[in-house]
XYZ file of C-alpha atoms in Angstrom:
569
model
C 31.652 -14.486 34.514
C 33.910 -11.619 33.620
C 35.934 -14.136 31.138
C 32.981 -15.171 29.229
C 32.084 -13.767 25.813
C 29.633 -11.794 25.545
C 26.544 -12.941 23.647
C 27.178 -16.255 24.888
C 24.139 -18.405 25.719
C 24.736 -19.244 30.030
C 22.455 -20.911 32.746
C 21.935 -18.365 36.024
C 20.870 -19.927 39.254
C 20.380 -17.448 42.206
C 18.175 -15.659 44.157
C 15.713 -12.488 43.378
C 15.810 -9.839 45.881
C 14.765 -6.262 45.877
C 16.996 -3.582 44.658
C 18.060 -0.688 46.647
C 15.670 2.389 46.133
C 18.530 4.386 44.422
C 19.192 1.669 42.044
C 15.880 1.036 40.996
C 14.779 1.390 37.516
C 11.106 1.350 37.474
C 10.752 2.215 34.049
C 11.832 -1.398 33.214
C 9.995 -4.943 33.322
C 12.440 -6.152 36.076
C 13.810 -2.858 36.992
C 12.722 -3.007 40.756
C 14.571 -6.618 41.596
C 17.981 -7.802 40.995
C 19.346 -11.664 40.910
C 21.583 -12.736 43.316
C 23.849 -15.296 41.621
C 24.506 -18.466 43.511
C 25.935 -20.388 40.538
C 26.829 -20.090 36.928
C 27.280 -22.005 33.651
C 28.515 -21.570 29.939
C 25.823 -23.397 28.056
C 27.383 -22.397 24.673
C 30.221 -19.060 24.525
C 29.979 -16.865 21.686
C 32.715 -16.939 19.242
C 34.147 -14.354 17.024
C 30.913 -12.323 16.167
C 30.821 -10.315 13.174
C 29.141 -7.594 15.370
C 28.194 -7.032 18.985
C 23.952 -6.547 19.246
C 23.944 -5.767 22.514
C 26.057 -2.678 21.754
C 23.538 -0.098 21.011
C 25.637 2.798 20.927
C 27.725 1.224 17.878
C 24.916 -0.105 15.307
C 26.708 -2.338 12.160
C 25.167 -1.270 9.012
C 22.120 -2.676 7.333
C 24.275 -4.700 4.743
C 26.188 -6.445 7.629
C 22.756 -6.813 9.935
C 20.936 -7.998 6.984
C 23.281 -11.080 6.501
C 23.265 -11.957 9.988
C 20.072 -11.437 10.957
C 19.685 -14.038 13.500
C 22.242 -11.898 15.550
C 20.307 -8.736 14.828
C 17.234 -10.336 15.932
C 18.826 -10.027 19.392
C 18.813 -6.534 19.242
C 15.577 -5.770 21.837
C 14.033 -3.211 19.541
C 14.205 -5.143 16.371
C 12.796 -8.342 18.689
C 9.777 -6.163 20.265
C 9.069 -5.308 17.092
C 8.296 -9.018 16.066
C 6.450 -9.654 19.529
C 4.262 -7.064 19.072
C 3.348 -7.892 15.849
C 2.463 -11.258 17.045
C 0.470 -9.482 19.861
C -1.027 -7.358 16.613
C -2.184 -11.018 14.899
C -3.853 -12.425 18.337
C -5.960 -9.038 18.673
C -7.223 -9.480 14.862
C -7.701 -12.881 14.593
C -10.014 -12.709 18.093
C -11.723 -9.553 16.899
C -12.796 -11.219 13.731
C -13.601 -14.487 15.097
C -16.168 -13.021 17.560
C -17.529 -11.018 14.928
C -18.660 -14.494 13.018
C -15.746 -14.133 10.377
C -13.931 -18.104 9.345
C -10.407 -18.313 9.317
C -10.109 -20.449 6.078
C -6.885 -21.226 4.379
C -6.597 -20.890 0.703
C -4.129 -22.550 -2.364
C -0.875 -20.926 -2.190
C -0.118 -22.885 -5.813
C -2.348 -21.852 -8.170
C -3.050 -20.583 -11.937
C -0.920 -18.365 -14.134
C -3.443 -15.706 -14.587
C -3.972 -12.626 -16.663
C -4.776 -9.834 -13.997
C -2.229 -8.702 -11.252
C 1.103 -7.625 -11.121
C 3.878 -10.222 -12.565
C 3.734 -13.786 -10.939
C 6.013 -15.966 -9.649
C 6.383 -19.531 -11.603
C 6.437 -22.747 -10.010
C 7.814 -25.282 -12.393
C 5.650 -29.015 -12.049
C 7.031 -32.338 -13.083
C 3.797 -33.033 -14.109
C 3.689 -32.315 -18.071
C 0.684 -32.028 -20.357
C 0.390 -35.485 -20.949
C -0.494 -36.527 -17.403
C -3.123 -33.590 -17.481
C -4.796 -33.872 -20.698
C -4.629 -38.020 -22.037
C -5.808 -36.757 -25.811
C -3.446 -37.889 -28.619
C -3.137 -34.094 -29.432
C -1.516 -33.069 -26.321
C 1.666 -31.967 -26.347
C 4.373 -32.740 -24.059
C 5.204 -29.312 -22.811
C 6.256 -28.342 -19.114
C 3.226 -27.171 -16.435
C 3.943 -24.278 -14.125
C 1.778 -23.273 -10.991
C 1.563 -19.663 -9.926
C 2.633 -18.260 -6.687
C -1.051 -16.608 -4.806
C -0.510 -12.604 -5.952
C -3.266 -12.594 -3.197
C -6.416 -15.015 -2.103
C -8.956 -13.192 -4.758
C -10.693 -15.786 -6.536
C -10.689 -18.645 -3.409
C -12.071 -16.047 -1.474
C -15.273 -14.914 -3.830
C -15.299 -18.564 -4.815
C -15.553 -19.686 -1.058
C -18.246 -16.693 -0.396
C -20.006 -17.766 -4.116
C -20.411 -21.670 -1.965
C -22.748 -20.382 0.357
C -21.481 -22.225 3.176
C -18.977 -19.849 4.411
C -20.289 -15.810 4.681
C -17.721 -14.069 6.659
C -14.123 -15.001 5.736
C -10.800 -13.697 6.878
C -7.535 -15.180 6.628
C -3.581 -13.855 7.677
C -2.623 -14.697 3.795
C 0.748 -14.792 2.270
C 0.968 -13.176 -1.198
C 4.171 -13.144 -3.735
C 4.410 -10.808 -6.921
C 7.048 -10.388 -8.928
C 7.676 -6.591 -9.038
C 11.227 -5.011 -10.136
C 13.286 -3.655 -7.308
C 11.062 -0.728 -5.265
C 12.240 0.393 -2.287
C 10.319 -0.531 1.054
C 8.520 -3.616 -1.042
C 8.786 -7.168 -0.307
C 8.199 -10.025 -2.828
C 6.624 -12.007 0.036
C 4.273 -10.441 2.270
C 1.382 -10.524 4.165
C -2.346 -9.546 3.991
C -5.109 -9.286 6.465
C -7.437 -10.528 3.990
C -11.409 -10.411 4.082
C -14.490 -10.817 2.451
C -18.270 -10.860 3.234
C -21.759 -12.103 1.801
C -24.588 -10.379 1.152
C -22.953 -6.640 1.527
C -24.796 -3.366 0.385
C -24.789 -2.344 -3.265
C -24.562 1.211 -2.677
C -28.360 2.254 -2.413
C -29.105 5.412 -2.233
C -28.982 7.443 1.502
C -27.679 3.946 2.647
C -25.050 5.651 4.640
C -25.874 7.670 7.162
C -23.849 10.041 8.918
C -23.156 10.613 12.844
C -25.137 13.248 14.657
C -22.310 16.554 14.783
C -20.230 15.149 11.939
C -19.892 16.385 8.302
C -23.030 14.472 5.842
C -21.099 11.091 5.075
C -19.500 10.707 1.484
C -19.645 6.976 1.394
C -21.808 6.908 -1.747
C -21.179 3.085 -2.585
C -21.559 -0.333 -1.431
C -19.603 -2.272 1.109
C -20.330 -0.469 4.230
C -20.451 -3.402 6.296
C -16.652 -3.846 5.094
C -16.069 -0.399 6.421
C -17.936 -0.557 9.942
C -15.471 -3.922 9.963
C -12.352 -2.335 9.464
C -12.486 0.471 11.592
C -13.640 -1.528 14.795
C -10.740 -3.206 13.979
C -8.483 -0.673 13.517
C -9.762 1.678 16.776
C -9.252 -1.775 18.817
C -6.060 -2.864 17.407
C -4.555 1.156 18.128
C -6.189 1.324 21.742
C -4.908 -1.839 23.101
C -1.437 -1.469 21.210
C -0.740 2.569 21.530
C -3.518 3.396 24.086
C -4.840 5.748 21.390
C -8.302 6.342 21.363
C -9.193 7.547 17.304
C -12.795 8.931 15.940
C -15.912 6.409 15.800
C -16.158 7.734 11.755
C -13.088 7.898 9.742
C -13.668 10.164 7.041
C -14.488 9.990 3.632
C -13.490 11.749 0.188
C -13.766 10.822 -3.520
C -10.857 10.104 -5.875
C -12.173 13.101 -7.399
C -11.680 14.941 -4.560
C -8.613 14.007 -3.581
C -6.767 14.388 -6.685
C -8.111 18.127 -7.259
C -7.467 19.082 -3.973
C -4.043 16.825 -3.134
C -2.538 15.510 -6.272
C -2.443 12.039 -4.994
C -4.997 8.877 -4.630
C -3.543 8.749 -0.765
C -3.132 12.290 -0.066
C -1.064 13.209 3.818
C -4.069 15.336 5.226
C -1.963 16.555 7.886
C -0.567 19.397 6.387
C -3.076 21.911 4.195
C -0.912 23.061 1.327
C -4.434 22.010 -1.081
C -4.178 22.458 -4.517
C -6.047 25.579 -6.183
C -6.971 26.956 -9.916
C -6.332 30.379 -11.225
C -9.310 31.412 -12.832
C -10.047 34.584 -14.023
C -7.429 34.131 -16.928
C -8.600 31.262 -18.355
C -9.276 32.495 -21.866
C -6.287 34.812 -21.982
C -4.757 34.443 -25.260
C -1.335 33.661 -24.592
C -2.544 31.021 -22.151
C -4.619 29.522 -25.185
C -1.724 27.203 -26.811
C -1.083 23.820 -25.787
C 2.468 24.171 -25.569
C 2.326 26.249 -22.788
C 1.187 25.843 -18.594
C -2.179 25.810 -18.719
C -3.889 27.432 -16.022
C -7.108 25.280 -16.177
C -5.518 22.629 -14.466
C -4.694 22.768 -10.839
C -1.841 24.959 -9.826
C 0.260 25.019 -6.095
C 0.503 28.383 -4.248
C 2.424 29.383 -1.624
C 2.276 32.567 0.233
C 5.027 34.487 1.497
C 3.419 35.819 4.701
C 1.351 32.793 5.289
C 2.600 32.315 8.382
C 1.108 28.652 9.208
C 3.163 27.910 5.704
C 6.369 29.774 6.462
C 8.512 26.625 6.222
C 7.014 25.170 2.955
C 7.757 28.602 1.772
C 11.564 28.423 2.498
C 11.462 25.063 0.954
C 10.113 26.827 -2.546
C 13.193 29.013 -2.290
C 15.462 26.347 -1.428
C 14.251 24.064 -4.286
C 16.306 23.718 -7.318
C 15.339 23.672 -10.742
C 16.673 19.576 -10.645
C 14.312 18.796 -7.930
C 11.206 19.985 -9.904
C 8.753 17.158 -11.241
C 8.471 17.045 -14.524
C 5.939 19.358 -16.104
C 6.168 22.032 -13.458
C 6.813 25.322 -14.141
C 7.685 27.738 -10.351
C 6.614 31.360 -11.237
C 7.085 34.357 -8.687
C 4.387 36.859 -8.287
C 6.518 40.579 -9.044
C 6.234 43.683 -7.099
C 3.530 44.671 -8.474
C 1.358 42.219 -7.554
C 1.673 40.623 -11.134
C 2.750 37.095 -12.522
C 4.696 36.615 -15.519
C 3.201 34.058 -17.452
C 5.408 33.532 -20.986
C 5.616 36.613 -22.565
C 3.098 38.360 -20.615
C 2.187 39.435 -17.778
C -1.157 38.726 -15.738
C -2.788 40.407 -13.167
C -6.302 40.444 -11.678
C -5.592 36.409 -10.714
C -8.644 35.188 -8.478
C -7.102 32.094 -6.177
C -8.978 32.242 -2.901
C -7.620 35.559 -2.411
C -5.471 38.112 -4.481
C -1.795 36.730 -5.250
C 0.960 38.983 -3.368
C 4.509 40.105 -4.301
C 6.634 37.169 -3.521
C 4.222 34.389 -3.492
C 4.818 31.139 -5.468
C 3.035 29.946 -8.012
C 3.571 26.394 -9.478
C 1.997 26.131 -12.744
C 1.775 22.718 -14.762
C 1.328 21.051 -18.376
C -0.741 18.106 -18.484
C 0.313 17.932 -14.774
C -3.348 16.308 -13.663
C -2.565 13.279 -15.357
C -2.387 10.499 -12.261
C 0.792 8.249 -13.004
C 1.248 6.032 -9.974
C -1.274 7.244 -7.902
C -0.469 10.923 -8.132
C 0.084 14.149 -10.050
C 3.163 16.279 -10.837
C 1.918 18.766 -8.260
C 0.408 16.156 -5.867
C 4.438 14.458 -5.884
C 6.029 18.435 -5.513
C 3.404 19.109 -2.871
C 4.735 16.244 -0.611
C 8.129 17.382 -1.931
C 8.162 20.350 -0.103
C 6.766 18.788 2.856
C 9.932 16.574 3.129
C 12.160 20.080 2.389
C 10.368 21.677 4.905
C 10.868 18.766 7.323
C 14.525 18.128 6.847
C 15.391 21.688 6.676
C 13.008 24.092 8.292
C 11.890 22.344 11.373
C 8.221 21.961 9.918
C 6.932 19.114 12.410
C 3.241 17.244 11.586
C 1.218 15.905 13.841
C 1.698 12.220 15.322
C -2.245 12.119 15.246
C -3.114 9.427 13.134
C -5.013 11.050 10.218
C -7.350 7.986 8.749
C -8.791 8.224 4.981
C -10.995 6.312 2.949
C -10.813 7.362 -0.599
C -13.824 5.713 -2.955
C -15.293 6.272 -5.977
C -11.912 5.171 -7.925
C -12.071 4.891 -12.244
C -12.841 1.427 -12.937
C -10.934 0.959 -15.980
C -7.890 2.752 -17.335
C -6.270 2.791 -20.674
C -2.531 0.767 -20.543
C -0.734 2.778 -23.444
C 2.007 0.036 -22.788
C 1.691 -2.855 -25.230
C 4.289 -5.117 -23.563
C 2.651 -4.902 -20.203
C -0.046 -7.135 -19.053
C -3.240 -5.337 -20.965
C -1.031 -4.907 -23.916
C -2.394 -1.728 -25.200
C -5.960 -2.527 -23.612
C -8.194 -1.272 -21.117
C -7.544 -2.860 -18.059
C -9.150 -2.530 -14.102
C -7.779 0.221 -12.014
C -8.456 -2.548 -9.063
C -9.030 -5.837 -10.786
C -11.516 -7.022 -12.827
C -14.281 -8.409 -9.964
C -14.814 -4.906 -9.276
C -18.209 -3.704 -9.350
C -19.341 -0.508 -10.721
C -20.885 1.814 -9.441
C -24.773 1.319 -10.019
C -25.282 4.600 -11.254
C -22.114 4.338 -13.855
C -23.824 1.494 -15.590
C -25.578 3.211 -18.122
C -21.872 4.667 -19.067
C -21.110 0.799 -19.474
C -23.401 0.574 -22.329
C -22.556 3.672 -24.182
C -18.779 2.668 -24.337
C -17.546 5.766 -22.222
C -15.462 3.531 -20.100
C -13.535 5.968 -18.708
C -15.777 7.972 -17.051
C -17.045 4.783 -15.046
C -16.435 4.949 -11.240
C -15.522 1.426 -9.508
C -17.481 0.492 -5.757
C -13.449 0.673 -4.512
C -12.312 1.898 -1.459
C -8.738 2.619 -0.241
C -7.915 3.411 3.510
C -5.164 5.491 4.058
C -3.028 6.574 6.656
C -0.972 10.330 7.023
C -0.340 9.352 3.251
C 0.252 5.857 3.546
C -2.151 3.305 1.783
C -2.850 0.416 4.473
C -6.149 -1.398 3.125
C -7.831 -1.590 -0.412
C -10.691 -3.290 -1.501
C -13.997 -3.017 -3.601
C -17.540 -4.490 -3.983
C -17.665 -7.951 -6.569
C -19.642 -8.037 -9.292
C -21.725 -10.688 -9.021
C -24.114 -10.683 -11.770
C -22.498 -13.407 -14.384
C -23.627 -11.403 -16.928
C -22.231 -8.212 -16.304
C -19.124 -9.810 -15.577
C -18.643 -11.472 -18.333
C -19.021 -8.206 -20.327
C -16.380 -6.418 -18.878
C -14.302 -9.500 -19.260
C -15.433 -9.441 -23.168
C -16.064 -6.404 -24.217
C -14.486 -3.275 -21.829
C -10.987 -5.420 -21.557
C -10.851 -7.612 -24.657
C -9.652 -10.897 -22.832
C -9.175 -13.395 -25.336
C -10.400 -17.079 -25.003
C -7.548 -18.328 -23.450
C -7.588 -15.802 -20.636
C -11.139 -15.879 -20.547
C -10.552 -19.785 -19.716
C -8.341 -19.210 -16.531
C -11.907 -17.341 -14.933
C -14.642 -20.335 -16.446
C -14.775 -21.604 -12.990
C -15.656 -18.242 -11.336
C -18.265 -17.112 -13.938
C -19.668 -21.046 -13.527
C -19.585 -19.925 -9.165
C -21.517 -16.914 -10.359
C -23.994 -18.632 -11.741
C -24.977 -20.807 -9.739
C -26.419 -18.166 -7.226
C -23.485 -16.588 -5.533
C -24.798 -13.889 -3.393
C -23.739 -9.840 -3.519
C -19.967 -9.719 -1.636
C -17.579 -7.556 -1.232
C -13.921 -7.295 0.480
C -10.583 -5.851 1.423
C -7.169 -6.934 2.172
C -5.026 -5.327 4.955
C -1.021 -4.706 4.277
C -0.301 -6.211 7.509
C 3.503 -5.074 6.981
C 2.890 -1.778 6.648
C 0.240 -1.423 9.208
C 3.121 -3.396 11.538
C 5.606 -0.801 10.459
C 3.053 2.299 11.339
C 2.291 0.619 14.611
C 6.048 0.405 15.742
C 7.166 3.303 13.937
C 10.072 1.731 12.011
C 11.157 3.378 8.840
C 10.812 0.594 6.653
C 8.399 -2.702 6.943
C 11.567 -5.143 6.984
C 12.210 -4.120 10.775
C 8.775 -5.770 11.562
C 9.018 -9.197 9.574
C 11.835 -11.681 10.956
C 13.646 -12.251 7.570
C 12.570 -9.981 4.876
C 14.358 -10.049 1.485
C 16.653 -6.963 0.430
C 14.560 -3.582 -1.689
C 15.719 -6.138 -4.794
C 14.320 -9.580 -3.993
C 17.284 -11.025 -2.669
C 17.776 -13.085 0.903
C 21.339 -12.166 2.161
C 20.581 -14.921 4.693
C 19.547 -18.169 2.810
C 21.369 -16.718 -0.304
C 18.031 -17.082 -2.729
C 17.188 -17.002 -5.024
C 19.805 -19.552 -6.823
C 20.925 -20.956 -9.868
C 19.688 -24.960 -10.168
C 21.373 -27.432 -11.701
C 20.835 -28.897 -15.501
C 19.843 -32.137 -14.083
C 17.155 -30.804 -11.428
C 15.871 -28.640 -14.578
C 15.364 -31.921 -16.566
C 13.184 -33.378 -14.094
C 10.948 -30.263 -14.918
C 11.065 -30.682 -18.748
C 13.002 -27.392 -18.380
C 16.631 -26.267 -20.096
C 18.588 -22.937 -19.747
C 19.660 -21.161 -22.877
C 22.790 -19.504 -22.342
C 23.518 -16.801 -25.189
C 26.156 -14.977 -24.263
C 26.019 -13.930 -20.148
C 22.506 -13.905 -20.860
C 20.087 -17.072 -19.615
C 17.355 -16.718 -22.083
């Protein structure tokens, strides 16, 4: 045995006895027995390996794991990682089922449509012609689209009637540009349920010793759902028993008080205004850091804040968002602000010599999901972490965040809305009831969406949002709020036709299944829980896609590549 390779695949025949008590290692599966071997084979030796799994104490690097990932599979924490993930799926798919939810399974190849991120394009031999027989049909090529996710099969299958609880493990593809920790395939928990609440006034009630409950719109039987779900799946996975409510805040809320649409809620650090200067008159131009938006504060003898505060003082004037301006109260008690100098500040509490003050200039605009402040707030957090031995919780802090803008303004005309309001979620979202009057006045903006995120110590996991199902009202958001022309109009005929035809009130969510895989084994990045992921820019160092295709295989497509240059156009 000594002269075989190691990682080589050999047959074992023997017999299992005890082990000794001082060699016993009861912390393992098989720790308490030992084989003794009678006879051995070499089914298949292991040739020259480009690294050694078993060696834990000598780990290749990701590049080199990532090519030969079938090797690295054999590493036991990467592999436990994929069996408990399929342990995740079985506890899911039998939670739903016995709550009278249908697995259905739903078009992977469908539509090129106008909402969503960018698609991915399926080319079709079929062409025009074999579509559309008319003499005026051109002979052009016909593409499907890759499933961005399930959302029209699934309000389409609720609209039938003949399905009211759905659920499905769904594989989605977008076609993002290279963001670290994102796949271009992945995988949803996906949902959605007839005849849901509306968002009724006093609907939701909340649990005798807890805090009046903020859930304000519809789609509380999506909630109740979800976290039955998620309590079972983290008790039988961690043995972690969490709250029977999660809690609840507004995007409002969460922004003034966090900076972020998924604010980390285990750490304070909350945002504050400084108000007692508001009409000062150097503060008055719009050039400068206005102090009616939010402003960060830390204290110098805060003690529960003593590392964030040697993160302010380690933080350079580089790492600063953009926007942010880091002011230092003086010795007397004062903070220069331009060419002044401001006392009497009301923030909760006078400001002290030494304290920080982060100040900001059309800072509380949200750009990705967060503010200047709300990304320097988690800034320091990570300082504080790396440098000052700040340590949060493990406790898993859960969040639902509602009451999202419906629409928001895309000031970039090459992007999808093309210089048009489009939906913060997508445009099936219903508003909230008492925002519809704001839908008839034109003040778009200021209408709130029946969405709801959940979110985990900062991490989004879940998102979803009450349909509209009223064909008229959707139809007039289609129209009117987002200016969809005919032809995009066309791609939804078939859902507006569902709608009429009596499709009940529904609602939904979809689950990031690899990023609620990567929370439950506590990797630090969701490609350590899927078998073979693609690299943070698309690519698969393993099957070596995507690929060029020949001229001739193009052809059959009705397709050509342009070559000008080094550039396929």
């Amino acid at each position: 045995m000594s002269e075989t390779p190691v990682e080589s695949a050999v047959l074992i025949e023997g017999r299992v006895k005890v082990r000794p008590d001082s060699a016993r290692r009861p912390e393992e599966p098989t720790g308490c027995v030992e084989v003794e071997v009678q006879d051995f084979k070499v089914l298949n030796p292991a040739g020259d390996l480009p690294f050694y799994p078993s060696d834990l104490q000598n780990v290749a690097n990701e590049e080199l794991r990532a090519r030969y990932r079938y090797l690295d599979l054999r590493r036991p924490s990467l592999a436990n990682n994929i069996k408990k993930r399929s342990q995740v799926t079985h506890i899911i798919r039998n939670l739903l089922v016995e709550n009278g939810f249908t697995e259905v399974e739903t078009p992977l190849l469908l539509k090129s449509t106008p909402e969503g991120a960018r698609e991915y394009l399926v080319p079709s031999r079929l062409s025009t012609s074999a579509i559309d027989s008319s003499e005026s049909a051109k002979l052009t090529p016909q593409f499907y689209a890759l499933s961005q996710s399930p959302q029209q099969p699934k309000q389409l299958l609720i609209s039938s009637g003949g399905i009211d609880k759905y659920f499905q493990f769904a594989r989605c593809f977008r076609d993002e540009d290279g963001r670290k920790d994102r796949q271009p395939e992945f995988t949803q928990i996906d949902m959605e349920v007839g005849f849901i609440s509306w968002g009724e006034p006093n609907e939701s009630k909340a649990i005798e010793g807890q805090n009046p409950d903020k859930w304000r719109i519809g789609g509380k039987e999506i909630r109740d759902t979800i976290e039955d779900l998620i309590r079972t799946v983290w008790k039988k996975t961690l043995d972690v028993d969490l709250p029977p409510r999660f809690e609840v805040m507004t995007f409002t809320e969460a922004i003034a008080k966090y900076g972020s649409d998924k604010p980390d809620t285990r750490f304070g650090l909350e945002l504050c205004q400084l108000v007692d200067v508001a009409e000062h008159s150097s503060l008055k131009s719009a050039d400068f850091y206005s102090i009616r938006e939010p402003c960060l504060i830390v204290r110098k003898n805060d003690s529960d804040h003593q590392a964030f505060f040697q993160a302010c003082q380690s933080l350079t004037e580089d790492e600063l968002p953009h926007k942010i301006q880091r002011l230092v109260v003086d010795a007397n008690g004062r903070l220069p602000v331009g060419m002044e100098t401001i006392d009497s500040l009301s923030v909760e509490g006078r400001l002290e010599p030494g304290d920080f003050v982060f100040l900001t200039k059309g800072g509380s605009k949200v750009e990705q999901g967060a503010t200047a402040l709300g990304r320097l707030r988690l800034r320091l957090s990570e300082i504080a972490q790396q440098k000052y031995n700040l340590t949060l919780t493990t406790a898993p802090h859960f969040l639902w965040v509602t009451e999202f803008p419906l629409f928001t303004y895309d000031e970039d005309k090459d992007f999808i809305a093309k210089g048009r309001y489009s939906s913060s979620h997508h445009p099936f979202t219903a508003p909230m009831w008492q925002d519809i009057p704001l839908l008839k006045e034109g003040r778009f903006e200021a209408v709130r969406g029946q969405h709801y995120d959940l979110v985990l110590n900062g991490v989004e996991v879940a998102g979803g949002s009450v349909r509209i199902h009223d064909p008229v009202l959707q139809e007039y958001i289609m129209k009117s709020v987002l200016q969809l022309t005919d032809s995009e109009m066309a791609s939804f005929d078939h859902l507006l036709h569902a709608l009429k035809c009596g499709a009940p009130p529904h609602g939904g969510i979809a689950i990031g299944f690899d990023r609620l895989m990567s929370i439950l084994c506590n990797t630090k990045s969701i490609r350590d829980v899927i078998a073979f992921p693609k690299t943070g820019g698309g690519t698969d160092p393993v099957f070596k896609s995507p690929s060029a295709i020949d001229d001739e295989v193009l052809k059959a497509y009705g397709l050509r590549s342009i070559i000008a240059g080094n550039v396929i156009s």
